mmCIF file of C-alpha atoms in Angstrom:
data_model
loop_
_atom_site.group_PDB
_atom_site.id
_atom_site.type_symbol
_atom_site.label_atom_id
_atom_site.label_comp_id
_atom_site.label_asym_id
_atom_site.label_seq_id
_atom_site.Cartn_x
_atom_site.Cartn_y
_atom_site.Cartn_z
ATOM 1 C CA MET A 1 64.655 -72.907 33.519
ATOM 2 C CA ALA A 2 68.414 -72.689 33.774
ATOM 3 C CA ALA A 3 70.284 -69.323 33.927
ATOM 4 C CA TRP A 4 72.814 -70.146 31.428
ATOM 5 C CA PRO A 5 72.861 -71.226 28.435
ATOM 6 C CA VAL A 6 69.436 -69.961 27.564
ATOM 7 C CA THR A 7 67.746 -68.756 24.502
ATOM 8 C CA LEU A 8 64.774 -65.583 25.287
ATOM 9 C CA VAL A 9 61.965 -65.079 22.591
ATOM 10 C CA HIS A 10 59.635 -62.348 22.445
ATOM 11 C CA GLY A 11 57.655 -61.815 19.286
ATOM 12 C CA SER A 12 60.467 -61.378 16.241
ATOM 13 C CA VAL A 13 63.260 -60.756 18.845
ATOM 14 C CA THR A 14 65.277 -63.909 19.821
ATOM 15 C CA LEU A 15 68.299 -63.594 22.301
ATOM 16 C CA ARG A 16 70.638 -66.555 22.270
ATOM 17 C CA PRO A 17 74.138 -67.298 23.278
ATOM 18 C CA ILE A 18 77.008 -66.093 21.175
ATOM 19 C CA ALA A 19 78.682 -68.887 18.897
ATOM 20 C CA HIS A 20 81.571 -69.195 16.815
ATOM 21 C CA SER A 21 79.263 -69.783 13.797
ATOM 22 C CA ASP A 22 78.325 -66.186 14.333
ATOM 23 C CA ALA A 23 81.942 -64.983 12.714
ATOM 24 C CA ARG A 24 80.676 -64.180 9.469
ATOM 25 C CA ASP A 25 77.542 -62.434 10.299
ATOM 26 C CA TRP A 26 79.234 -60.486 13.296
ATOM 27 C CA ARG A 27 81.985 -59.100 11.089
ATOM 28 C CA ARG A 28 79.474 -57.944 8.263
ATOM 29 C CA VAL A 29 77.504 -56.100 10.882
ATOM 30 C CA ARG A 30 80.196 -54.677 12.696
ATOM 31 C CA GLU A 31 82.042 -53.539 9.468
ATOM 32 C CA ARG A 32 78.904 -51.961 8.183
ATOM 33 C CA ASN A 33 78.351 -50.114 11.302
ATOM 34 C CA ALA A 34 81.941 -48.911 11.911
ATOM 35 C CA ASP A 35 81.305 -45.286 12.122
ATOM 36 C CA TRP A 36 78.083 -45.886 14.007
ATOM 37 C CA LEU A 37 79.654 -47.859 16.965
ATOM 38 C CA ARG A 38 83.046 -46.179 17.047
ATOM 39 C CA PRO A 39 81.869 -43.227 19.420
ATOM 40 C CA TRP A 40 80.741 -46.096 22.210
ATOM 41 C CA ASP A 41 83.353 -48.616 21.568
ATOM 42 C CA ALA A 42 85.970 -49.525 24.639
ATOM 43 C CA THR A 43 89.524 -48.924 23.858
ATOM 44 C CA ALA A 44 92.778 -49.173 25.026
ATOM 45 C CA PRO A 45 94.261 -46.577 27.516
ATOM 46 C CA PRO A 46 97.521 -45.180 27.088
ATOM 47 C CA GLY A 47 100.372 -47.545 28.223
ATOM 48 C CA VAL A 48 97.984 -50.623 27.782
ATOM 49 C CA GLU A 49 99.198 -53.021 24.905
ATOM 50 C CA ARG A 50 95.550 -54.126 23.105
ATOM 51 C CA ARG A 51 96.074 -56.084 19.909
ATOM 52 C CA PRO A 52 92.973 -56.269 17.868
ATOM 53 C CA ALA A 53 91.202 -59.486 19.022
ATOM 54 C CA SER A 54 89.585 -62.069 16.537
ATOM 55 C CA PHE A 55 86.089 -63.135 17.053
ATOM 56 C CA ARG A 56 87.274 -66.478 17.825
ATOM 57 C CA SER A 57 89.108 -64.967 20.652
ATOM 58 C CA VAL A 58 86.329 -62.811 21.962
ATOM 59 C CA VAL A 59 83.821 -65.601 21.940
ATOM 60 C CA LYS A 60 86.172 -68.126 23.742
ATOM 61 C CA ARG A 61 86.544 -64.918 26.520
ATOM 62 C CA LEU A 62 82.908 -64.879 26.547
ATOM 63 C CA ARG A 63 81.647 -68.298 26.658
ATOM 64 C CA SER A 64 84.626 -69.101 29.249
ATOM 65 C CA ASN A 65 82.894 -66.135 31.606
ATOM 66 C CA ALA A 66 79.582 -67.656 31.052
ATOM 67 C CA ARG A 67 80.834 -70.823 32.203
ATOM 68 C CA MET A 68 82.318 -69.342 35.169
ATOM 69 C CA GLY A 69 78.828 -67.454 35.823
ATOM 70 C CA THR A 70 80.220 -64.196 35.543
ATOM 71 C CA ALA A 71 78.650 -63.256 32.132
ATOM 72 C CA PHE A 72 75.769 -63.986 29.876
ATOM 73 C CA PRO A 73 76.642 -62.932 26.520
ATOM 74 C CA PHE A 74 73.490 -62.963 24.232
ATOM 75 C CA VAL A 75 73.353 -62.487 20.350
ATOM 76 C CA ILE A 76 70.478 -60.189 19.125
ATOM 77 C CA GLU A 77 68.423 -61.871 16.451
ATOM 78 C CA ILE A 78 65.395 -60.082 14.552
ATOM 79 C CA ASP A 79 63.390 -62.292 12.289
ATOM 80 C CA GLY A 80 66.386 -64.682 12.223
ATOM 81 C CA GLN A 81 68.867 -61.907 11.387
ATOM 82 C CA PHE A 82 72.009 -61.123 13.226
ATOM 83 C CA ALA A 83 71.042 -57.613 14.566
ATOM 84 C CA GLY A 84 73.586 -56.891 17.640
ATOM 85 C CA GLN A 85 74.388 -57.968 21.306
ATOM 86 C CA VAL A 86 73.279 -57.406 24.803
ATOM 87 C CA THR A 87 75.913 -58.687 27.167
ATOM 88 C CA VAL A 88 75.424 -59.087 31.174
ATOM 89 C CA GLY A 89 79.059 -58.754 32.791
ATOM 90 C CA ASN A 90 80.558 -58.543 36.121
ATOM 91 C CA ILE A 91 78.306 -60.635 37.600
ATOM 92 C CA VAL A 92 78.946 -60.677 41.592
ATOM 93 C CA ARG A 93 77.455 -63.490 43.862
ATOM 94 C CA GLY A 94 77.218 -63.556 47.411
ATOM 95 C CA SER A 95 76.064 -60.444 49.325
ATOM 96 C CA ALA A 96 75.909 -58.224 46.050
ATOM 97 C CA GLN A 97 73.910 -60.115 43.575
ATOM 98 C CA PHE A 98 74.745 -57.631 41.245
ATOM 99 C CA ALA A 99 75.409 -57.556 37.284
ATOM 100 C CA THR A 100 75.764 -54.561 34.731
ATOM 101 C CA ILE A 101 74.722 -54.516 30.985
ATOM 102 C CA GLY A 102 76.150 -53.540 27.736
ATOM 103 C CA TYR A 103 74.633 -53.497 24.531
ATOM 104 C CA TRP A 104 74.955 -52.317 20.626
ATOM 105 C CA ILE A 105 72.712 -52.809 17.930
ATOM 106 C CA ASP A 106 72.880 -52.786 13.963
ATOM 107 C CA GLN A 107 71.809 -49.303 12.721
ATOM 108 C CA ARG A 108 69.294 -50.704 10.600
ATOM 109 C CA PHE A 109 67.423 -51.757 13.647
ATOM 110 C CA ALA A 110 67.659 -48.835 15.668
ATOM 111 C CA GLY A 111 64.586 -46.865 16.630
ATOM 112 C CA ARG A 112 62.465 -49.800 16.406
ATOM 113 C CA GLY A 113 62.200 -50.754 19.946
ATOM 114 C CA VAL A 114 64.186 -53.618 19.672
ATOM 115 C CA MET A 115 66.878 -52.573 22.034
ATOM 116 C CA PRO A 116 64.637 -51.560 24.916
ATOM 117 C CA LEU A 117 62.487 -54.799 24.387
ATOM 118 C CA ALA A 118 66.087 -57.064 24.335
ATOM 119 C CA VAL A 119 67.137 -55.416 27.519
ATOM 120 C CA ALA A 120 63.935 -55.990 29.295
ATOM 121 C CA MET A 121 64.107 -59.280 28.286
ATOM 122 C CA VAL A 122 67.411 -59.744 29.841
ATOM 123 C CA ILE A 123 66.918 -58.165 33.137
ATOM 124 C CA ASP A 124 63.718 -60.162 33.409
ATOM 125 C CA HIS A 125 65.822 -63.111 33.068
ATOM 126 C CA CYS A 126 68.572 -61.788 35.499
ATOM 127 C CA PHE A 127 65.846 -61.136 38.074
ATOM 128 C CA THR A 128 63.992 -64.629 37.576
ATOM 129 C CA ALA A 129 66.346 -67.521 36.427
ATOM 130 C CA ALA A 130 69.569 -66.032 37.523
ATOM 131 C CA GLY A 131 68.427 -64.705 40.801
ATOM 132 C CA LEU A 132 70.189 -61.484 40.737
ATOM 133 C CA HIS A 133 69.033 -58.352 42.775
ATOM 134 C CA ARG A 134 70.522 -55.204 41.164
ATOM 135 C CA ILE A 135 71.511 -54.508 37.498
ATOM 136 C CA GLU A 136 73.346 -51.575 36.364
ATOM 137 C CA ILE A 137 73.761 -49.820 32.995
ATOM 138 C CA ALA A 138 76.520 -47.049 32.591
ATOM 139 C CA ILE A 139 75.799 -44.781 29.465
ATOM 140 C CA ARG A 140 77.831 -41.871 27.961
ATOM 141 C CA PRO A 141 76.144 -38.640 28.310
ATOM 142 C CA GLU A 142 76.154 -38.034 24.569
ATOM 143 C CA ASN A 143 74.698 -41.240 23.510
ATOM 144 C CA SER A 144 71.311 -40.181 23.339
ATOM 145 C CA ASN A 145 70.411 -43.455 21.550
ATOM 146 C CA SER A 146 71.478 -45.400 24.689
ATOM 147 C CA LEU A 147 69.797 -42.966 27.246
ATOM 148 C CA ARG A 148 66.276 -43.556 25.243
ATOM 149 C CA VAL A 149 66.562 -47.227 26.231
ATOM 150 C CA VAL A 150 66.862 -46.746 29.764
ATOM 151 C CA GLU A 151 64.300 -43.935 29.816
ATOM 152 C CA LYS A 152 61.794 -46.135 28.120
ATOM 153 C CA LEU A 153 62.489 -48.883 30.782
ATOM 154 C CA GLY A 154 62.300 -46.280 33.404
ATOM 155 C CA LEU A 155 65.553 -46.990 34.794
ATOM 156 C CA HIS A 156 66.728 -44.492 37.767
ATOM 157 C CA GLU A 157 69.766 -42.466 37.329
ATOM 158 C CA VAL A 158 71.864 -43.076 40.534
ATOM 159 C CA GLY A 159 75.086 -41.605 39.808
ATOM 160 C CA TYR A 160 77.759 -39.897 37.707
ATOM 161 C CA ALA A 161 81.179 -41.687 37.097
ATOM 162 C CA PRO A 162 84.044 -39.114 35.753
ATOM 163 C CA ARG A 163 86.609 -40.495 33.476
ATOM 164 C CA PHE A 164 84.753 -44.153 33.830
ATOM 165 C CA LEU A 165 86.108 -45.963 30.724
ATOM 166 C CA HIS A 166 88.353 -45.544 27.902
ATOM 167 C CA ILE A 167 86.193 -45.071 24.863
ATOM 168 C CA ASP A 168 86.952 -43.844 21.434
ATOM 169 C CA GLY A 169 90.436 -42.919 22.509
ATOM 170 C CA ASP A 170 90.089 -41.279 25.895
ATOM 171 C CA TRP A 171 88.566 -41.419 29.383
ATOM 172 C CA ARG A 172 84.979 -40.628 29.285
ATOM 173 C CA ASP A 173 82.365 -39.756 31.786
ATOM 174 C CA HIS A 174 79.424 -41.997 32.017
ATOM 175 C CA ARG A 175 75.798 -41.781 33.686
ATOM 176 C CA ILE A 176 74.870 -44.614 35.952
ATOM 177 C CA PHE A 177 71.411 -46.053 35.783
ATOM 178 C CA ALA A 178 70.137 -48.928 38.264
ATOM 179 C CA VAL A 179 67.330 -51.016 38.876
ATOM 180 C CA THR A 180 66.605 -53.613 41.562
ATOM 181 C CA VAL A 181 64.236 -56.820 41.359
ATOM 182 C CA GLU A 182 62.019 -55.069 43.923
ATOM 183 C CA GLU A 183 61.232 -52.489 41.151
ATOM 184 C CA CYS A 184 60.097 -54.887 38.566
ATOM 185 C CA GLU A 185 57.169 -56.389 40.015
ATOM 186 C CA GLY A 186 55.321 -57.985 37.390
ATOM 187 C CA GLY A 187 58.416 -57.961 35.037
ATOM 188 C CA MET A 188 60.303 -55.448 32.628
ATOM 189 C CA VAL A 189 58.750 -56.623 29.870
ATOM 190 C CA SER A 190 55.332 -56.049 30.849
ATOM 191 C CA ARG A 191 56.158 -52.460 31.154
ATOM 192 C CA LEU A 192 56.631 -52.297 27.145
ATOM 193 C CA SER A 193 54.233 -55.231 25.509
ATOM 194 C CA GLY A 194 53.218 -58.423 27.385
ATOM 195 C CA PRO A 195 54.973 -61.242 28.909
ATOM 196 C CA THR A 196 58.314 -62.828 27.509
ATOM 197 C CA ALA A 197 58.216 -66.496 26.257
ATOM 198 C CA TRP A 198 61.594 -68.402 27.569
ATOM 199 C CA THR A 199 63.296 -71.479 25.771
ATOM 200 C CA ASP A 200 66.012 -73.325 27.417
ATOM 201 C CA ARG A 201 68.747 -74.811 24.882
#
């Protein structure tokens, strides 16, 4: 199985590469969830000009990063409906074999176990097809929903990063969680609900 592009499927949850054709669904979901997502969205720090990016430019950047092997940008679909994103970023090869994961979901699907499953599917892909060794997830201490994701997956907290990222208008502290391939014998998805089916596309 190729590391990228790839589509991951488990039950009603599908993770596939983001595409320009997602523009309408992406805008609709983001607009409907603006208040829900605002406290966790990255913002530009003072002195850094950041114009609102078009969806096309975002997808172009993500797909370019994917071609270079530094990111895997997945869309989450639930029963064929656009429901959010999971992005593997900051992929470092060489002696590190490391990456980070970020995610967001439509509030309509929150609390149904979708995001823990989606993150587990991505971690398993990173540790198998992509050959990575370590994954980190940084979460604001106030983000109880995201904290429940890593708790359900059994990721260990490995550190605390004061003023780590500029989010919602200020520099925000983050708790850092990590997992290595040695800790995932049998796969991360198996901790939740059984084997994952992969399909190259």
